[in-house]
PDB file of C-alpha atoms in Angstrom:
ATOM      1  CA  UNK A   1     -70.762 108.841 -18.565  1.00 49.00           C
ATOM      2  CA  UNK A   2     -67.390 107.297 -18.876  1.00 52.00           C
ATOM      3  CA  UNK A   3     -68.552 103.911 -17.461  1.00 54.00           C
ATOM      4  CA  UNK A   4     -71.360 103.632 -19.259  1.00 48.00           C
ATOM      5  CA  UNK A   5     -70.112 104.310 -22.868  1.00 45.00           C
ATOM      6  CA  UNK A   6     -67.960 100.707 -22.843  1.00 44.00           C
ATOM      7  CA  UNK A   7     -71.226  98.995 -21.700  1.00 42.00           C
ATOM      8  CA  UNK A   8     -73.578 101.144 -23.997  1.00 43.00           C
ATOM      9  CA  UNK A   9     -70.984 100.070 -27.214  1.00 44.00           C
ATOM     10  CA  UNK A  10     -70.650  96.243 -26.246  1.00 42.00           C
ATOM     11  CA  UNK A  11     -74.318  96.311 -26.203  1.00 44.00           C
ATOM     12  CA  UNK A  12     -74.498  98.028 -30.096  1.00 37.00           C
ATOM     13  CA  UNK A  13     -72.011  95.424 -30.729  1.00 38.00           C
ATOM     14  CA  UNK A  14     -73.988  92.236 -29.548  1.00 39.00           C
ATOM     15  CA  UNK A  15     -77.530  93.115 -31.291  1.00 38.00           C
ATOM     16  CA  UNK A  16     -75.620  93.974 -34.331  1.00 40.00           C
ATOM     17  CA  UNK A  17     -74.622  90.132 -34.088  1.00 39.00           C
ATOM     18  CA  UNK A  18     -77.393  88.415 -32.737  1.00 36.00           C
ATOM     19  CA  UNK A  19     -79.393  90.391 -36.196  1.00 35.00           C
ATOM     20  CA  UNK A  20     -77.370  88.811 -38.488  1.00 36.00           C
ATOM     21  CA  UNK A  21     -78.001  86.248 -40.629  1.00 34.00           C
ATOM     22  CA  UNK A  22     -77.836  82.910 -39.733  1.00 33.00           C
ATOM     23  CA  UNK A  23     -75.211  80.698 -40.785  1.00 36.00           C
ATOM     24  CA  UNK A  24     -75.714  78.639 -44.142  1.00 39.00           C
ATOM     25  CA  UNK A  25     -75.865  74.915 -44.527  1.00 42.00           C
ATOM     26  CA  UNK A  26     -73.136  72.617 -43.730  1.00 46.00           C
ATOM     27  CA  UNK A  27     -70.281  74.303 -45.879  1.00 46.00           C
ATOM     28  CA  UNK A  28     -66.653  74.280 -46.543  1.00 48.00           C
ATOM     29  CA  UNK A  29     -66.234  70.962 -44.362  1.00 52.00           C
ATOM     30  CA  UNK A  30     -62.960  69.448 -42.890  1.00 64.00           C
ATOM     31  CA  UNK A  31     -64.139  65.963 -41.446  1.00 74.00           C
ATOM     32  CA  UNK A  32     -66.969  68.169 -39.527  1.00 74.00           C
ATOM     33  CA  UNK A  33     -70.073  65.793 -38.482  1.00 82.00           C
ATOM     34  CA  UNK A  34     -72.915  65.887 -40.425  1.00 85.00           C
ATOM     35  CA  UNK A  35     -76.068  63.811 -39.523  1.00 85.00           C
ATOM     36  CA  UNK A  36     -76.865  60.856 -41.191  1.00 80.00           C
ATOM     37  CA  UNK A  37     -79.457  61.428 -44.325  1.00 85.00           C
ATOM     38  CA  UNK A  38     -79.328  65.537 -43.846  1.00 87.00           C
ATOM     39  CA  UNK A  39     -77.771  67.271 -47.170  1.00 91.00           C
ATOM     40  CA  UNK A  40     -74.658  68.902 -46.970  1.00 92.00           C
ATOM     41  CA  UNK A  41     -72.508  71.006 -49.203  1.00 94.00           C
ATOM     42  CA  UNK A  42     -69.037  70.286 -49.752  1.00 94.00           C
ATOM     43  CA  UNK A  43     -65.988  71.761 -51.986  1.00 95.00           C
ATOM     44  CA  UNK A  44     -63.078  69.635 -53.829  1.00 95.00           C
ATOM     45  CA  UNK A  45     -61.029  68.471 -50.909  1.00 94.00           C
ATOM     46  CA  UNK A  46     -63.878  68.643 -47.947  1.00 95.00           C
ATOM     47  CA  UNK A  47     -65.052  65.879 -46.139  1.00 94.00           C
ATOM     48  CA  UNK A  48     -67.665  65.063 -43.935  1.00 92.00           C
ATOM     49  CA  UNK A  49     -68.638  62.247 -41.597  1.00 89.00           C
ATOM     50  CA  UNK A  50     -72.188  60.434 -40.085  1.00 86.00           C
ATOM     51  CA  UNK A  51     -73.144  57.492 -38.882  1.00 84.00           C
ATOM     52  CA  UNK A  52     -69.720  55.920 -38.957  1.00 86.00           C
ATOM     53  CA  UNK A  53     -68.858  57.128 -42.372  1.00 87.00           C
ATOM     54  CA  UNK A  54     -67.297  59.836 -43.712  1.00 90.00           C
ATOM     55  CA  UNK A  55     -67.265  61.010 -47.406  1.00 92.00           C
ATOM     56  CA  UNK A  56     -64.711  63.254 -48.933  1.00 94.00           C
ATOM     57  CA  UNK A  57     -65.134  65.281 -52.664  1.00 95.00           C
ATOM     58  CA  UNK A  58     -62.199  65.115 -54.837  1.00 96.00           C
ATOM     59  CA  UNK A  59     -63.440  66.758 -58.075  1.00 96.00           C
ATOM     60  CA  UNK A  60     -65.395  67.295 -60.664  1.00 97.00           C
ATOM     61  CA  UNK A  61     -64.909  64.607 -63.315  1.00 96.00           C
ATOM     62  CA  UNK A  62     -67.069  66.473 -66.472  1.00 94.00           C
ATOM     63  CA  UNK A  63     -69.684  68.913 -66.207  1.00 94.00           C
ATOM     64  CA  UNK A  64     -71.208  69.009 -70.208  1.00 92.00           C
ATOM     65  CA  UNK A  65     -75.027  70.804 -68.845  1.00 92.00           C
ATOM     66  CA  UNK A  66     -76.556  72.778 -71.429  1.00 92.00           C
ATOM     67  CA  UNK A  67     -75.157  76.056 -70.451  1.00 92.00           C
ATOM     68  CA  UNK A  68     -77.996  79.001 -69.351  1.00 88.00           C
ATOM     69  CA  UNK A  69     -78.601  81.043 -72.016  1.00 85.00           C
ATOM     70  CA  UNK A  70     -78.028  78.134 -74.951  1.00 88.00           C
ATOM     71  CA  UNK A  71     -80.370  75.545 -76.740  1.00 88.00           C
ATOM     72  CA  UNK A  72     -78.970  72.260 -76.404  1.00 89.00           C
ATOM     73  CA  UNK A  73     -80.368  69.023 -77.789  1.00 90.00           C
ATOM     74  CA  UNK A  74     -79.815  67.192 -74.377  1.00 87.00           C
ATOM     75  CA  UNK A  75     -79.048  68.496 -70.970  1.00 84.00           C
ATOM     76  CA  UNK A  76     -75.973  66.774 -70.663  1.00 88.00           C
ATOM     77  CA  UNK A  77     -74.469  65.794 -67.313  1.00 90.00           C
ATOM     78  CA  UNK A  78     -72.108  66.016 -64.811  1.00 93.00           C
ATOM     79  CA  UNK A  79     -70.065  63.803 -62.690  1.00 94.00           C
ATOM     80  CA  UNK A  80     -67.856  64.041 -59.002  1.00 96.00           C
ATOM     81  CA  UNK A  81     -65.366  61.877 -57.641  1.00 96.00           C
ATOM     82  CA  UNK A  82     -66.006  60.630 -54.396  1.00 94.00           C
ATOM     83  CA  UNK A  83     -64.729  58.074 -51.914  1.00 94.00           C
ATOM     84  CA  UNK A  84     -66.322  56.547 -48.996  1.00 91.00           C
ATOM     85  CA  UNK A  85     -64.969  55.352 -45.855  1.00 90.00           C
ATOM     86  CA  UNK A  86     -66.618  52.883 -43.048  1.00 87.00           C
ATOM     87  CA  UNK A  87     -64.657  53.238 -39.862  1.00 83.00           C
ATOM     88  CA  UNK A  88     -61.010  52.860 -40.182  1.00 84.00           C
ATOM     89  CA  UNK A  89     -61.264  50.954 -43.087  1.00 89.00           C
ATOM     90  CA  UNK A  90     -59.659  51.977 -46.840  1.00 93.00           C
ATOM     91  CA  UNK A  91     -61.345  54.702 -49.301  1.00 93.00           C
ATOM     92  CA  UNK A  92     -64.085  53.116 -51.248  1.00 91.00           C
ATOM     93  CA  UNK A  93     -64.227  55.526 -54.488  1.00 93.00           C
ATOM     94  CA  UNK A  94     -66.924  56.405 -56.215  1.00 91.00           C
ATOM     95  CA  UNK A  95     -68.473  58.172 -59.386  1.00 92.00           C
ATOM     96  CA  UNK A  96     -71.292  60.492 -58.536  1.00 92.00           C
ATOM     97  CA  UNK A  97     -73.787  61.436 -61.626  1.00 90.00           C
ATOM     98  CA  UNK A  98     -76.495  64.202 -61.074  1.00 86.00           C
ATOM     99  CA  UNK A  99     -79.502  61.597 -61.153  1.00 75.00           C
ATOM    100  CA  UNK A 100     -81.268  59.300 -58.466  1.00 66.00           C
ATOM    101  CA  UNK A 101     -79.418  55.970 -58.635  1.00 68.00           C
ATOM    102  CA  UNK A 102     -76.027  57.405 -56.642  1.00 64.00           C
ATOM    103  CA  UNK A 103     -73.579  55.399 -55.250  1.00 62.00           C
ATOM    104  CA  UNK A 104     -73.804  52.468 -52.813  1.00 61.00           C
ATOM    105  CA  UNK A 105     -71.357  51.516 -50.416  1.00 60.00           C
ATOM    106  CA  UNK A 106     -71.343  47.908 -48.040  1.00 58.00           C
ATOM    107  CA  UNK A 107     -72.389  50.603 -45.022  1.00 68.00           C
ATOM    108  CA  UNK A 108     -74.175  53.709 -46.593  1.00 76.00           C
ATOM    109  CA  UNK A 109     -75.450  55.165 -49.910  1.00 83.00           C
ATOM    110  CA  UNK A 110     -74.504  58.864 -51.451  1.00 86.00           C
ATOM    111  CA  UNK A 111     -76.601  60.856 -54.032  1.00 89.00           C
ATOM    112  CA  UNK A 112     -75.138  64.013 -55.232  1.00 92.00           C
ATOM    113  CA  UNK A 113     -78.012  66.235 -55.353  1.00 92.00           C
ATOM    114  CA  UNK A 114     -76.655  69.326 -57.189  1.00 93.00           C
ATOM    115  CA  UNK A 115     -73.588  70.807 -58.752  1.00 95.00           C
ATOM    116  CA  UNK A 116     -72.943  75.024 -58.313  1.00 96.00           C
ATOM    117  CA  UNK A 117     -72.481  76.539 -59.781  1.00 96.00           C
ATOM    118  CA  UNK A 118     -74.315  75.619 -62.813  1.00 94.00           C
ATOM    119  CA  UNK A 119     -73.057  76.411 -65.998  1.00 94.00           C
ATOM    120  CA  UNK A 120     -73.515  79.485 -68.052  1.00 91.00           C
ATOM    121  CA  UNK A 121     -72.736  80.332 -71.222  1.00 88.00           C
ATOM    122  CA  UNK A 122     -69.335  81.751 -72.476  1.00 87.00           C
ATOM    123  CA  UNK A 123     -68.375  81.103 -68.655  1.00 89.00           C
ATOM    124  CA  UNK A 124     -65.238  79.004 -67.337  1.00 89.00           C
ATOM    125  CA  UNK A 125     -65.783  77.285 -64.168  1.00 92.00           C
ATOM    126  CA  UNK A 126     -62.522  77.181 -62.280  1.00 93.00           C
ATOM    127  CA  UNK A 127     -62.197  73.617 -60.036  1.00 92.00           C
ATOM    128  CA  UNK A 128     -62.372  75.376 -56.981  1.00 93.00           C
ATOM    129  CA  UNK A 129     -65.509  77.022 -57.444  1.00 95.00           C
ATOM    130  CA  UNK A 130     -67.228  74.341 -57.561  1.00 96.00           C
ATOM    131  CA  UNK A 131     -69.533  72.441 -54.549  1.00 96.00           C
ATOM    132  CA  UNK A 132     -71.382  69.818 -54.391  1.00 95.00           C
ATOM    133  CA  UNK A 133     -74.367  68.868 -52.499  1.00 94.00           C
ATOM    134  CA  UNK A 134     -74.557  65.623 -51.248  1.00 92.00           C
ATOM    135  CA  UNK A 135     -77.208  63.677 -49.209  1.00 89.00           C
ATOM    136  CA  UNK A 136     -75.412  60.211 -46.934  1.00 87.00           C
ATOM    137  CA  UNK A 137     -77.625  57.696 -45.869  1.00 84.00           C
ATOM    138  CA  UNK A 138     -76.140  55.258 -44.048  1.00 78.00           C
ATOM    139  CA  UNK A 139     -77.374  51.565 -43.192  1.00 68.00           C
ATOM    140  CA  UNK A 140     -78.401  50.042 -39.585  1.00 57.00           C
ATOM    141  CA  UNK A 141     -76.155  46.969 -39.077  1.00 46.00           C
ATOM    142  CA  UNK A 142     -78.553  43.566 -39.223  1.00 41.00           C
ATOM    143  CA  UNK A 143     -77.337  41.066 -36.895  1.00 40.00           C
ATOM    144  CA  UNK A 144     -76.547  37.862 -37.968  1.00 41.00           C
ATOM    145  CA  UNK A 145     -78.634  34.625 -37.901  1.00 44.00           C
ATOM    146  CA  UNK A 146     -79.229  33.492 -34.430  1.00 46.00           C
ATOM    147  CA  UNK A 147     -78.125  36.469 -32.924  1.00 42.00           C
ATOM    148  CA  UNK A 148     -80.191  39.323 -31.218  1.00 42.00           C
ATOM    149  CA  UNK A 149     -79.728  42.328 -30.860  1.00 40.00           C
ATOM    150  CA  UNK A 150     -78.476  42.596 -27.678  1.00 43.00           C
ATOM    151  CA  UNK A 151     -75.305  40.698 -28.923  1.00 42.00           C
ATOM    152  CA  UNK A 152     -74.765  43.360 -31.657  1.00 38.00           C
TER     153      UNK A 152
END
């Protein structure tokens, strides 16, 4: 009975983590690789990288939505700081506003989707509670005139 109790509690101990839940979406990212157009989540200071780029969050710049629980006259808006990097090359920042246009880069294009957590009344939001979620698309490289692209 001895020899089986070890086996009979590493057993316990593997269903009980093979049951649990799955792990969330990309999260809490330290130059981690995420791929190219999937959403992501990242926290002031994270950064992520696809397709040659990588994007780091620095903050949020304002954050003025109409708090849950109020009536506001417009829903306000909120904005991140950003930068973008191709390669080695320098940071390209960037202001991030929760709406479609985004941010374009020479290589790739961000849109911050959301901003959590989202405001509620009579609530302070520290800085580091906040993430953002992000979508990167980034662009195929056209070749240039004449050349084909077996040269590129």
């Amino acid at each position: 009975m001895k020899q089986i109790a070890p086996l009979m509690i590493g057993s316990l101990v593997w269903t009980a983590c093979s049951l649990a839940d799955p792990a969330p979406p990309a999260s809490g990212l330290s130059d981690q690789p995420v791929p190219p157009g999937h959403v992501f989540t990242l926290r002031p200071g994270d950064v992520a990288r696809g397709g040659g780029m990588r994007v780091g969050f620095e903050a949020v710049l304002s954050d003025s939505r109409c708090p849950k629980g109020e009536r506001c006259i417009t829903a306000g808006e909120a904005t991140v700081r950003v930068w973008l990097q191709s390669g080695g090359g320098p940071r390209i920042p960037r202001v991030l506003r929760l709406d479609p246009s985004g941010a374009k880069a020479t290589d790739a294009d961000v849109q911050l989707l959301r901003l959590d957590p989202y405001p509620v009344s009579g609530r302070a939001t520290a800085a580091s509670d906040y993430s953002a979620v992000i979508v990167l698309r980034t662009h195929a490289a056209v070749p240039a005139a004449g050349a084909s692209a077996a040269d590129t």
